[in-house]
Amino acid sequence: MSSVATFKQDPHRLLVIPGPIEVADDVLYANAHPSMSHVSAEFVPVLGDCIRMTREVLLTATGQPFLIAGSGTLVLQVASNLVEPDEDVLVLNTGYFGDSFAECLQTYGAKVDHITAEVGGVVSQADIESALKSKKYKIVTFTHVDTSTGVLSDAKSIAETVKKVSPETLTVLDGVCSVASEEIRMDDWGIDVVLTASQKGLGTPPGLSILVASQKAIKVYESRKVPPNSYYASWKKWLPVMQAYEKGSPAYFATPPVNLIYAYHASLTRITKGSPNLTERLKLHKLASQKIKAAAKGLGLRQVPLDDNFAANGMSAFYFPEGVTGPDVLPRLFKKDVIVAAGLHKAMKEKYFRVGFEHMGISVVDERRGDIDKVIASIKEAIGEAIESKKV
């Protein structure tokens, strides 16, 4: 096997869907680590470091990370740990993933109210304040970046409103598509739970469900009247495991994804200890986002977010030109070795496409790759070809 210094991925199509994303060579190399016992002296500090570095990414001193084998969807297990039957939850809905979170909450017995933004819009702070004054909610949850619309919600303002109007209510941020590409100051803003996954801004192959809970959220969990109604996702099982590994001792409930933890460690090391640093990475994401959105505007493409102020920096969503559809464009991009994503939002699924993470992760921080320029050029060519084909 080659060394990490000489390892290079084989040539492949550029993956720019809303996750999984392109990963760095050293991260992929770490994923190929020889098989290792999850309770070995070699592995224990690797998982312990991952727990600590996850805190660094979210700028929290006391948040409790949970790193569990599973899809990003598994992070919705927060519902089984914090919500008891018939408790009220408010979902700030900006797209497909607001619907998904609400369905999960209802599965675990919550009574869910929605404030649903118009397509491409965000929920107003006034509407949030009004809802919080009308009823006592256990949790307010929102999708920081909804990949179905490319909309970025104002996490800081949402948390401030909740704290002002209903300080006992927990604020839960679905950051699957925002962690490490959008600013999140968990402690400073008063976010109680951040949910995410390995395969997007954190730049690791898929398969790791990542959740960080504030001490306030942990205390709410510990004061439950009935046990959690999930076995695999129960914090009762996972909290002592996470605490043990961070202290340098192995513990067991279920086998962690050892190789994926090695890959996650490599990516976190890049993010928290490498160059560019986290602050610089976030600035680069904004610059990359502005570049591709400006290029799309130059092509006459209209983005789904209704305002640049709440357009995500790690992905973009654009409407097709009039008379052009996904089958006209996506196969042409595929032939140019660029893979983008079709629409997802039920209200307009056939009318738009999503350019995921050519402006996230390694594609942003390593300009030598030329990923952003390749995507822009390929979209320009594919759209032009699609329009020309309609004239025949």
mmCIF file of N, CA, C and O in Angstrom, residues 89-184:
data_model
loop_
_atom_site.group_PDB
_atom_site.id
_atom_site.type_symbol
_atom_site.label_atom_id
_atom_site.label_comp_id
_atom_site.label_asym_id
_atom_site.label_seq_id
_atom_site.Cartn_x
_atom_site.Cartn_y
_atom_site.Cartn_z
ATOM 1 N N VAL A 89 -43.833 20.569 19.920
ATOM 2 C CA VAL A 89 -42.606 20.940 19.221
ATOM 3 C C VAL A 89 -42.970 21.867 18.071
ATOM 4 O O VAL A 89 -43.960 21.643 17.369
ATOM 5 N N LEU A 90 -42.166 22.901 17.877
ATOM 6 C CA LEU A 90 -42.372 23.842 16.780
ATOM 7 C C LEU A 90 -41.288 23.629 15.725
ATOM 8 O O LEU A 90 -40.093 23.699 16.023
ATOM 9 N N VAL A 91 -41.708 23.349 14.494
ATOM 10 C CA VAL A 91 -40.786 23.151 13.381
ATOM 11 C C VAL A 91 -40.829 24.372 12.473
ATOM 12 O O VAL A 91 -41.893 24.733 11.964
ATOM 13 N N LEU A 92 -39.685 24.994 12.293
ATOM 14 C CA LEU A 92 -39.547 26.101 11.340
ATOM 15 C C LEU A 92 -39.177 25.485 10.004
ATOM 16 O O LEU A 92 -38.060 25.015 9.819
ATOM 17 N N ASN A 93 -40.119 25.478 9.086
ATOM 18 C CA ASN A 93 -40.020 24.632 7.896
ATOM 19 C C ASN A 93 -39.640 25.455 6.671
ATOM 20 O O ASN A 93 -40.387 26.317 6.229
ATOM 21 N N THR A 94 -38.461 25.148 6.127
ATOM 22 C CA THR A 94 -38.006 25.824 4.904
ATOM 23 C C THR A 94 -37.818 24.856 3.747
ATOM 24 O O THR A 94 -37.167 25.187 2.756
ATOM 25 N N GLY A 95 -38.400 23.648 3.865
ATOM 26 C CA GLY A 95 -38.288 22.723 2.743
ATOM 27 C C GLY A 95 -38.463 21.273 3.147
ATOM 28 O O GLY A 95 -39.003 20.944 4.217
ATOM 29 N N TYR A 96 -37.975 20.412 2.311
ATOM 30 C CA TYR A 96 -38.138 18.963 2.434
ATOM 31 C C TYR A 96 -37.714 18.443 3.801
ATOM 32 O O TYR A 96 -38.374 17.585 4.392
ATOM 33 N N PHE A 97 -36.613 18.954 4.311
ATOM 34 C CA PHE A 97 -36.073 18.376 5.540
ATOM 35 C C PHE A 97 -36.793 18.873 6.792
ATOM 36 O O PHE A 97 -36.695 18.248 7.840
ATOM 37 N N GLY A 98 -37.512 19.969 6.685
ATOM 38 C CA GLY A 98 -38.425 20.339 7.761
ATOM 39 C C GLY A 98 -39.563 19.345 7.856
ATOM 40 O O GLY A 98 -39.961 18.924 8.949
ATOM 41 N N ASP A 99 -40.074 18.931 6.695
ATOM 42 C CA ASP A 99 -41.118 17.897 6.670
ATOM 43 C C ASP A 99 -40.611 16.597 7.286
ATOM 44 O O ASP A 99 -41.313 15.942 8.063
ATOM 45 N N SER A 100 -39.387 16.216 6.936
ATOM 46 C CA SER A 100 -38.813 14.959 7.441
ATOM 47 C C SER A 100 -38.650 14.986 8.952
ATOM 48 O O SER A 100 -38.966 14.012 9.650
ATOM 49 N N PHE A 101 -38.153 16.096 9.471
ATOM 50 C CA PHE A 101 -37.945 16.204 10.911
ATOM 51 C C PHE A 101 -39.287 16.135 11.640
ATOM 52 O O PHE A 101 -39.423 15.481 12.681
ATOM 53 N N ALA A 102 -40.286 16.804 11.080
ATOM 54 C CA ALA A 102 -41.611 16.773 11.693
ATOM 55 C C ALA A 102 -42.167 15.353 11.735
ATOM 56 O O ALA A 102 -42.739 14.919 12.748
ATOM 57 N N GLU A 103 -41.989 14.606 10.654
ATOM 58 C CA GLU A 103 -42.469 13.223 10.616
ATOM 59 C C GLU A 103 -41.776 12.374 11.675
ATOM 60 O O GLU A 103 -42.412 11.554 12.355
ATOM 61 N N CYS A 104 -40.461 12.585 11.845
ATOM 62 C CA CYS A 104 -39.723 11.849 12.862
ATOM 63 C C CYS A 104 -40.228 12.202 14.257
ATOM 64 O O CYS A 104 -40.450 11.323 15.095
ATOM 65 N N LEU A 105 -40.425 13.476 14.522
ATOM 66 C CA LEU A 105 -40.915 13.910 15.826
ATOM 67 C C LEU A 105 -42.278 13.306 16.137
ATOM 68 O O LEU A 105 -42.535 12.838 17.252
ATOM 69 N N GLN A 106 -43.147 13.268 15.139
ATOM 70 C CA GLN A 106 -44.474 12.688 15.329
ATOM 71 C C GLN A 106 -44.393 11.188 15.583
ATOM 72 O O GLN A 106 -45.175 10.641 16.367
ATOM 73 N N THR A 107 -43.432 10.539 14.953
ATOM 74 C CA THR A 107 -43.237 9.103 15.168
ATOM 75 C C THR A 107 -42.959 8.803 16.636
ATOM 76 O O THR A 107 -43.391 7.773 17.169
ATOM 77 N N TYR A 108 -42.254 9.724 17.299
ATOM 78 C CA TYR A 108 -41.923 9.532 18.712
ATOM 79 C C TYR A 108 -42.935 10.193 19.644
ATOM 80 O O TYR A 108 -42.657 10.363 20.834
ATOM 81 N N GLY A 109 -44.088 10.576 19.109
ATOM 82 C CA GLY A 109 -45.186 11.009 19.962
ATOM 83 C C GLY A 109 -45.346 12.489 20.160
ATOM 84 O O GLY A 109 -46.216 12.927 20.930
ATOM 85 N N ALA A 110 -44.518 13.306 19.498
ATOM 86 C CA ALA A 110 -44.630 14.748 19.671
ATOM 87 C C ALA A 110 -45.863 15.296 18.955
ATOM 88 O O ALA A 110 -46.310 14.753 17.943
ATOM 89 N N LYS A 111 -46.373 16.384 19.477
ATOM 90 C CA LYS A 111 -47.409 17.156 18.794
ATOM 91 C C LYS A 111 -46.702 18.314 18.091
ATOM 92 O O LYS A 111 -46.124 19.189 18.753
ATOM 93 N N VAL A 112 -46.735 18.294 16.772
ATOM 94 C CA VAL A 112 -45.905 19.189 15.980
ATOM 95 C C VAL A 112 -46.721 20.305 15.342
ATOM 96 O O VAL A 112 -47.750 20.055 14.709
ATOM 97 N N ASP A 113 -46.259 21.519 15.518
ATOM 98 C CA ASP A 113 -46.778 22.675 14.782
ATOM 99 C C ASP A 113 -45.704 23.140 13.808
ATOM 100 O O ASP A 113 -44.500 23.081 14.116
ATOM 101 N N HIS A 114 -46.134 23.590 12.639
ATOM 102 C CA HIS A 114 -45.215 24.117 11.635
ATOM 103 C C HIS A 114 -45.411 25.617 11.479
ATOM 104 O O HIS A 114 -46.530 26.116 11.533
ATOM 105 N N ILE A 115 -44.307 26.313 11.247
ATOM 106 C CA ILE A 115 -44.371 27.614 10.579
ATOM 107 C C ILE A 115 -43.636 27.394 9.263
ATOM 108 O O ILE A 115 -42.418 27.172 9.262
ATOM 109 N N THR A 116 -44.364 27.415 8.162
ATOM 110 C CA THR A 116 -43.793 27.053 6.870
ATOM 111 C C THR A 116 -43.533 28.295 6.039
ATOM 112 O O THR A 116 -44.449 29.087 5.770
ATOM 113 N N ALA A 117 -42.279 28.459 5.645
ATOM 114 C CA ALA A 117 -41.909 29.591 4.795
ATOM 115 C C ALA A 117 -42.360 29.337 3.366
ATOM 116 O O ALA A 117 -42.541 28.183 2.950
ATOM 117 N N GLU A 118 -42.524 30.409 2.600
ATOM 118 C CA GLU A 118 -42.769 30.221 1.169
ATOM 119 C C GLU A 118 -41.527 29.599 0.549
ATOM 120 O O GLU A 118 -40.422 29.702 1.093
ATOM 121 N N VAL A 119 -41.699 28.951 -0.590
ATOM 122 C CA VAL A 119 -40.575 28.283 -1.237
ATOM 123 C C VAL A 119 -39.471 29.307 -1.531
ATOM 124 O O VAL A 119 -39.713 30.334 -2.171
ATOM 125 N N GLY A 120 -38.284 29.022 -1.032
ATOM 126 C CA GLY A 120 -37.158 29.930 -1.211
ATOM 127 C C GLY A 120 -37.040 30.994 -0.137
ATOM 128 O O GLY A 120 -36.102 31.790 -0.143
ATOM 129 N N GLY A 121 -37.992 31.003 0.799
ATOM 130 C CA GLY A 121 -37.982 32.000 1.852
ATOM 131 C C GLY A 121 -37.613 31.416 3.204
ATOM 132 O O GLY A 121 -37.370 30.211 3.347
ATOM 133 N N VAL A 122 -37.587 32.282 4.210
ATOM 134 C CA VAL A 122 -37.296 31.872 5.578
ATOM 135 C C VAL A 122 -38.462 32.270 6.477
ATOM 136 O O VAL A 122 -39.285 33.113 6.112
ATOM 137 N N VAL A 123 -38.517 31.670 7.638
ATOM 138 C CA VAL A 123 -39.540 32.002 8.634
ATOM 139 C C VAL A 123 -39.134 33.294 9.333
ATOM 140 O O VAL A 123 -37.988 33.452 9.756
ATOM 141 N N SER A 124 -40.066 34.211 9.468
ATOM 142 C CA SER A 124 -39.746 35.503 10.083
ATOM 143 C C SER A 124 -39.615 35.366 11.597
ATOM 144 O O SER A 124 -40.261 34.522 12.229
ATOM 145 N N GLN A 125 -38.776 36.222 12.184
ATOM 146 C CA GLN A 125 -38.617 36.229 13.636
ATOM 147 C C GLN A 125 -39.927 36.620 14.328
ATOM 148 O O GLN A 125 -40.235 36.117 15.412
ATOM 149 N N ALA A 126 -40.707 37.482 13.691
ATOM 150 C CA ALA A 126 -41.987 37.880 14.271
ATOM 151 C C ALA A 126 -42.931 36.690 14.377
ATOM 152 O O ALA A 126 -43.647 36.531 15.385
ATOM 153 N N ASP A 127 -42.954 35.846 13.352
ATOM 154 C CA ASP A 127 -43.809 34.656 13.396
ATOM 155 C C ASP A 127 -43.340 33.670 14.458
ATOM 156 O O ASP A 127 -44.151 33.029 15.134
ATOM 157 N N ILE A 128 -42.030 33.547 14.607
ATOM 158 C CA ILE A 128 -41.498 32.665 15.644
ATOM 159 C C ILE A 128 -41.897 33.182 17.021
ATOM 160 O O ILE A 128 -42.360 32.416 17.885
ATOM 161 N N GLU A 129 -41.718 34.465 17.234
ATOM 162 C CA GLU A 129 -42.059 35.065 18.533
ATOM 163 C C GLU A 129 -43.542 34.893 18.841
ATOM 164 O O GLU A 129 -43.916 34.548 19.974
ATOM 165 N N SER A 130 -44.381 35.106 17.847
ATOM 166 C CA SER A 130 -45.826 34.960 18.040
ATOM 167 C C SER A 130 -46.188 33.532 18.426
ATOM 168 O O SER A 130 -46.996 33.298 19.341
ATOM 169 N N ALA A 131 -45.583 32.565 17.750
ATOM 170 C CA ALA A 131 -45.874 31.161 18.054
ATOM 171 C C ALA A 131 -45.421 30.798 19.461
ATOM 172 O O ALA A 131 -46.124 30.088 20.197
ATOM 173 N N LEU A 132 -44.256 31.274 19.859
ATOM 174 C CA LEU A 132 -43.736 30.960 21.188
ATOM 175 C C LEU A 132 -44.576 31.577 22.300
ATOM 176 O O LEU A 132 -44.652 31.039 23.406
ATOM 177 N N LYS A 133 -45.214 32.692 22.013
ATOM 178 C CA LYS A 133 -46.085 33.337 23.002
ATOM 179 C C LYS A 133 -47.433 32.642 23.107
ATOM 180 O O LYS A 133 -48.127 32.768 24.126
ATOM 181 N N SER A 134 -47.791 31.896 22.073
ATOM 182 C CA SER A 134 -49.104 31.254 22.043
ATOM 183 C C SER A 134 -49.138 29.903 22.743
ATOM 184 O O SER A 134 -50.207 29.423 23.132
ATOM 185 N N LYS A 135 -47.973 29.274 22.897
ATOM 186 C CA LYS A 135 -47.935 27.920 23.435
ATOM 187 C C LYS A 135 -46.548 27.636 24.006
ATOM 188 O O LYS A 135 -45.543 28.186 23.539
ATOM 189 N N LYS A 136 -46.492 26.749 25.004
ATOM 190 C CA LYS A 136 -45.214 26.360 25.583
ATOM 191 C C LYS A 136 -44.651 25.179 24.793
ATOM 192 O O LYS A 136 -45.221 24.077 24.802
ATOM 193 N N TYR A 137 -43.562 25.403 24.093
ATOM 194 C CA TYR A 137 -42.950 24.353 23.280
ATOM 195 C C TYR A 137 -41.743 23.757 23.995
ATOM 196 O O TYR A 137 -40.928 24.478 24.572
ATOM 197 N N LYS A 138 -41.622 22.448 23.919
ATOM 198 C CA LYS A 138 -40.450 21.767 24.465
ATOM 199 C C LYS A 138 -39.217 22.076 23.602
ATOM 200 O O LYS A 138 -38.119 22.293 24.123
ATOM 201 N N ILE A 139 -39.420 22.078 22.279
ATOM 202 C CA ILE A 139 -38.315 22.240 21.333
ATOM 203 C C ILE A 139 -38.760 23.137 20.186
ATOM 204 O O ILE A 139 -39.906 23.068 19.731
ATOM 205 N N VAL A 140 -37.841 23.968 19.703
ATOM 206 C CA VAL A 140 -37.965 24.612 18.392
ATOM 207 C C VAL A 140 -36.852 24.043 17.524
ATOM 208 O O VAL A 140 -35.683 24.052 17.929
ATOM 209 N N THR A 141 -37.223 23.528 16.365
ATOM 210 C CA THR A 141 -36.210 22.951 15.491
ATOM 211 C C THR A 141 -36.258 23.606 14.118
ATOM 212 O O THR A 141 -37.322 24.011 13.646
ATOM 213 N N PHE A 142 -35.085 23.721 13.504
ATOM 214 C CA PHE A 142 -35.022 24.296 12.160
ATOM 215 C C PHE A 142 -33.853 23.677 11.399
ATOM 216 O O PHE A 142 -32.882 23.195 11.985
ATOM 217 N N THR A 143 -33.995 23.680 10.086
ATOM 218 C CA THR A 143 -32.925 23.206 9.212
ATOM 219 C C THR A 143 -32.061 24.402 8.848
ATOM 220 O O THR A 143 -32.535 25.343 8.213
ATOM 221 N N HIS A 144 -30.818 24.385 9.265
ATOM 222 C CA HIS A 144 -29.936 25.533 9.041
ATOM 223 C C HIS A 144 -29.791 25.807 7.549
ATOM 224 O O HIS A 144 -29.968 26.939 7.091
ATOM 225 N N VAL A 145 -29.449 24.774 6.788
ATOM 226 C CA VAL A 145 -29.470 24.850 5.324
ATOM 227 C C VAL A 145 -30.324 23.704 4.824
ATOM 228 O O VAL A 145 -29.980 22.540 5.021
ATOM 229 N N ASP A 146 -31.445 24.029 4.203
ATOM 230 C CA ASP A 146 -32.280 22.973 3.635
ATOM 231 C C ASP A 146 -31.815 22.716 2.208
ATOM 232 O O ASP A 146 -31.896 23.603 1.347
ATOM 233 N N THR A 147 -31.304 21.514 1.957
ATOM 234 C CA THR A 147 -30.731 21.227 0.646
ATOM 235 C C THR A 147 -31.778 21.154 -0.450
ATOM 236 O O THR A 147 -31.433 21.148 -1.626
ATOM 237 N N SER A 148 -33.046 21.105 -0.084
ATOM 238 C CA SER A 148 -34.074 21.098 -1.122
ATOM 239 C C SER A 148 -34.301 22.478 -1.717
ATOM 240 O O SER A 148 -34.841 22.600 -2.826
ATOM 241 N N THR A 149 -33.870 23.532 -1.012
ATOM 242 C CA THR A 149 -34.087 24.894 -1.491
ATOM 243 C C THR A 149 -32.812 25.733 -1.532
ATOM 244 O O THR A 149 -32.796 26.786 -2.176
ATOM 245 N N GLY A 150 -31.777 25.297 -0.833
ATOM 246 C CA GLY A 150 -30.569 26.114 -0.739
ATOM 247 C C GLY A 150 -30.731 27.302 0.173
ATOM 248 O O GLY A 150 -29.943 28.254 0.133
ATOM 249 N N VAL A 151 -31.753 27.264 1.043
ATOM 250 C CA VAL A 151 -32.045 28.374 1.950
ATOM 251 C C VAL A 151 -31.255 28.229 3.250
ATOM 252 O O VAL A 151 -31.209 27.149 3.843
ATOM 253 N N LEU A 152 -30.646 29.322 3.681
ATOM 254 C CA LEU A 152 -29.893 29.398 4.932
ATOM 255 C C LEU A 152 -30.715 30.169 5.960
ATOM 256 O O LEU A 152 -31.005 31.357 5.766
ATOM 257 N N SER A 153 -31.106 29.510 7.040
ATOM 258 C CA SER A 153 -31.839 30.186 8.111
ATOM 259 C C SER A 153 -30.868 30.900 9.048
ATOM 260 O O SER A 153 -29.714 30.487 9.205
ATOM 261 N N ASP A 154 -31.341 31.950 9.674
ATOM 262 C CA ASP A 154 -30.517 32.766 10.562
ATOM 263 C C ASP A 154 -30.495 32.123 11.952
ATOM 264 O O ASP A 154 -31.332 32.424 12.805
ATOM 265 N N ALA A 155 -29.526 31.254 12.168
ATOM 266 C CA ALA A 155 -29.464 30.486 13.409
ATOM 267 C C ALA A 155 -29.314 31.377 14.630
ATOM 268 O O ALA A 155 -29.950 31.149 15.671
ATOM 269 N N LYS A 156 -28.473 32.380 14.526
ATOM 270 C CA LYS A 156 -28.230 33.264 15.667
ATOM 271 C C LYS A 156 -29.511 33.970 16.085
ATOM 272 O O LYS A 156 -29.874 34.009 17.274
ATOM 273 N N SER A 157 -30.250 34.522 15.118
ATOM 274 C CA SER A 157 -31.477 35.252 15.436
ATOM 275 C C SER A 157 -32.562 34.333 15.974
ATOM 276 O O SER A 157 -33.310 34.704 16.886
ATOM 277 N N ILE A 158 -32.660 33.132 15.412
ATOM 278 C CA ILE A 158 -33.657 32.177 15.899
ATOM 279 C C ILE A 158 -33.391 31.848 17.361
ATOM 280 O O ILE A 158 -34.298 31.860 18.208
ATOM 281 N N ALA A 159 -32.136 31.541 17.677
ATOM 282 C CA ALA A 159 -31.780 31.198 19.057
ATOM 283 C C ALA A 159 -32.043 32.371 20.000
ATOM 284 O O ALA A 159 -32.506 32.182 21.133
ATOM 285 N N GLU A 160 -31.736 33.577 19.543
ATOM 286 C CA GLU A 160 -31.977 34.759 20.376
ATOM 287 C C GLU A 160 -33.465 34.936 20.658
ATOM 288 O O GLU A 160 -33.866 35.259 21.791
ATOM 289 N N THR A 161 -34.298 34.726 19.639
ATOM 290 C CA THR A 161 -35.743 34.872 19.823
ATOM 291 C C THR A 161 -36.274 33.839 20.803
ATOM 292 O O THR A 161 -37.080 34.157 21.690
ATOM 293 N N VAL A 162 -35.832 32.599 20.655
ATOM 294 C CA VAL A 162 -36.284 31.539 21.568
ATOM 295 C C VAL A 162 -35.861 31.862 22.993
ATOM 296 O O VAL A 162 -36.667 31.755 23.936
ATOM 297 N N LYS A 163 -34.623 32.278 23.160
ATOM 298 C CA LYS A 163 -34.116 32.577 24.503
ATOM 299 C C LYS A 163 -34.869 33.746 25.136
ATOM 300 O O LYS A 163 -35.158 33.742 26.345
ATOM 301 N N LYS A 164 -35.226 34.725 24.328
ATOM 302 C CA LYS A 164 -35.926 35.908 24.836
ATOM 303 C C LYS A 164 -37.370 35.590 25.234
ATOM 304 O O LYS A 164 -37.840 36.015 26.294
ATOM 305 N N VAL A 165 -38.068 34.841 24.398
ATOM 306 C CA VAL A 165 -39.504 34.620 24.600
ATOM 307 C C VAL A 165 -39.791 33.401 25.456
ATOM 308 O O VAL A 165 -40.699 33.404 26.288
ATOM 309 N N SER A 166 -39.004 32.335 25.267
ATOM 310 C CA SER A 166 -39.277 31.069 25.962
ATOM 311 C C SER A 166 -37.966 30.393 26.345
ATOM 312 O O SER A 166 -37.545 29.407 25.720
ATOM 313 N N PRO A 167 -37.275 30.910 27.352
ATOM 314 C CA PRO A 167 -35.918 30.441 27.676
ATOM 315 C C PRO A 167 -35.815 28.967 28.055
ATOM 316 O O PRO A 167 -34.724 28.390 27.974
ATOM 317 N N GLU A 168 -36.912 28.339 28.460
ATOM 318 C CA GLU A 168 -36.851 26.911 28.790
ATOM 319 C C GLU A 168 -36.890 26.024 27.549
ATOM 320 O O GLU A 168 -36.533 24.846 27.610
ATOM 321 N N THR A 169 -37.328 26.573 26.437
ATOM 322 C CA THR A 169 -37.439 25.806 25.195
ATOM 323 C C THR A 169 -36.054 25.510 24.629
ATOM 324 O O THR A 169 -35.169 26.370 24.623
ATOM 325 N N LEU A 170 -35.867 24.297 24.152
ATOM 326 C CA LEU A 170 -34.604 23.895 23.541
ATOM 327 C C LEU A 170 -34.584 24.292 22.065
ATOM 328 O O LEU A 170 -35.578 24.114 21.345
ATOM 329 N N THR A 171 -33.450 24.802 21.609
ATOM 330 C CA THR A 171 -33.256 25.146 20.199
ATOM 331 C C THR A 171 -32.412 24.068 19.548
ATOM 332 O O THR A 171 -31.270 23.830 19.950
ATOM 333 N N VAL A 172 -32.982 23.402 18.541
ATOM 334 C CA VAL A 172 -32.307 22.285 17.861
ATOM 335 C C VAL A 172 -32.040 22.674 16.410
ATOM 336 O O VAL A 172 -32.963 23.002 15.661
ATOM 337 N N LEU A 173 -30.783 22.646 16.032
ATOM 338 C CA LEU A 173 -30.337 23.038 14.697
ATOM 339 C C LEU A 173 -29.961 21.800 13.894
ATOM 340 O O LEU A 173 -29.064 21.049 14.278
ATOM 341 N N ASP A 174 -30.663 21.571 12.796
ATOM 342 C CA ASP A 174 -30.290 20.520 11.848
ATOM 343 C C ASP A 174 -29.191 21.091 10.958
ATOM 344 O O ASP A 174 -29.449 21.881 10.052
ATOM 345 N N GLY A 175 -27.957 20.688 11.249
ATOM 346 C CA GLY A 175 -26.803 21.224 10.529
ATOM 347 C C GLY A 175 -26.162 20.216 9.607
ATOM 348 O O GLY A 175 -24.966 20.332 9.304
ATOM 349 N N VAL A 176 -26.926 19.244 9.130
ATOM 350 C CA VAL A 176 -26.354 18.224 8.249
ATOM 351 C C VAL A 176 -25.685 18.877 7.044
ATOM 352 O O VAL A 176 -24.618 18.456 6.597
ATOM 353 N N CYS A 177 -26.295 19.935 6.525
ATOM 354 C CA CYS A 177 -25.769 20.592 5.329
ATOM 355 C C CYS A 177 -25.070 21.916 5.633
ATOM 356 O O CYS A 177 -24.785 22.680 4.729
ATOM 357 N N SER A 178 -24.770 22.176 6.907
ATOM 358 C CA SER A 178 -24.160 23.478 7.211
ATOM 359 C C SER A 178 -22.894 23.400 8.056
ATOM 360 O O SER A 178 -22.048 24.310 7.963
ATOM 361 N N VAL A 179 -22.736 22.372 8.858
ATOM 362 C CA VAL A 179 -21.565 22.307 9.730
ATOM 363 C C VAL A 179 -20.283 22.295 8.892
ATOM 364 O O VAL A 179 -20.152 21.535 7.938
ATOM 365 N N ALA A 180 -19.375 23.190 9.236
ATOM 366 C CA ALA A 180 -18.065 23.353 8.590
ATOM 367 C C ALA A 180 -18.138 24.088 7.259
ATOM 368 O O ALA A 180 -17.110 24.259 6.591
ATOM 369 N N SER A 181 -19.330 24.553 6.866
ATOM 370 C CA SER A 181 -19.414 25.436 5.700
ATOM 371 C C SER A 181 -20.152 26.735 6.025
ATOM 372 O O SER A 181 -20.045 27.707 5.281
ATOM 373 N N GLU A 182 -20.901 26.743 7.129
ATOM 374 C CA GLU A 182 -21.583 27.946 7.600
ATOM 375 C C GLU A 182 -21.157 28.214 9.047
ATOM 376 O O GLU A 182 -20.849 27.280 9.789
ATOM 377 N N GLU A 183 -21.175 29.461 9.436
ATOM 378 C CA GLU A 183 -20.792 29.814 10.807
ATOM 379 C C GLU A 183 -21.820 29.268 11.802
ATOM 380 O O GLU A 183 -23.024 29.486 11.648
ATOM 381 N N ILE A 184 -21.341 28.544 12.797
ATOM 382 C CA ILE A 184 -22.178 28.067 13.903
ATOM 383 C C ILE A 184 -21.391 28.277 15.193
ATOM 384 O O ILE A 184 -20.328 27.682 15.380
#
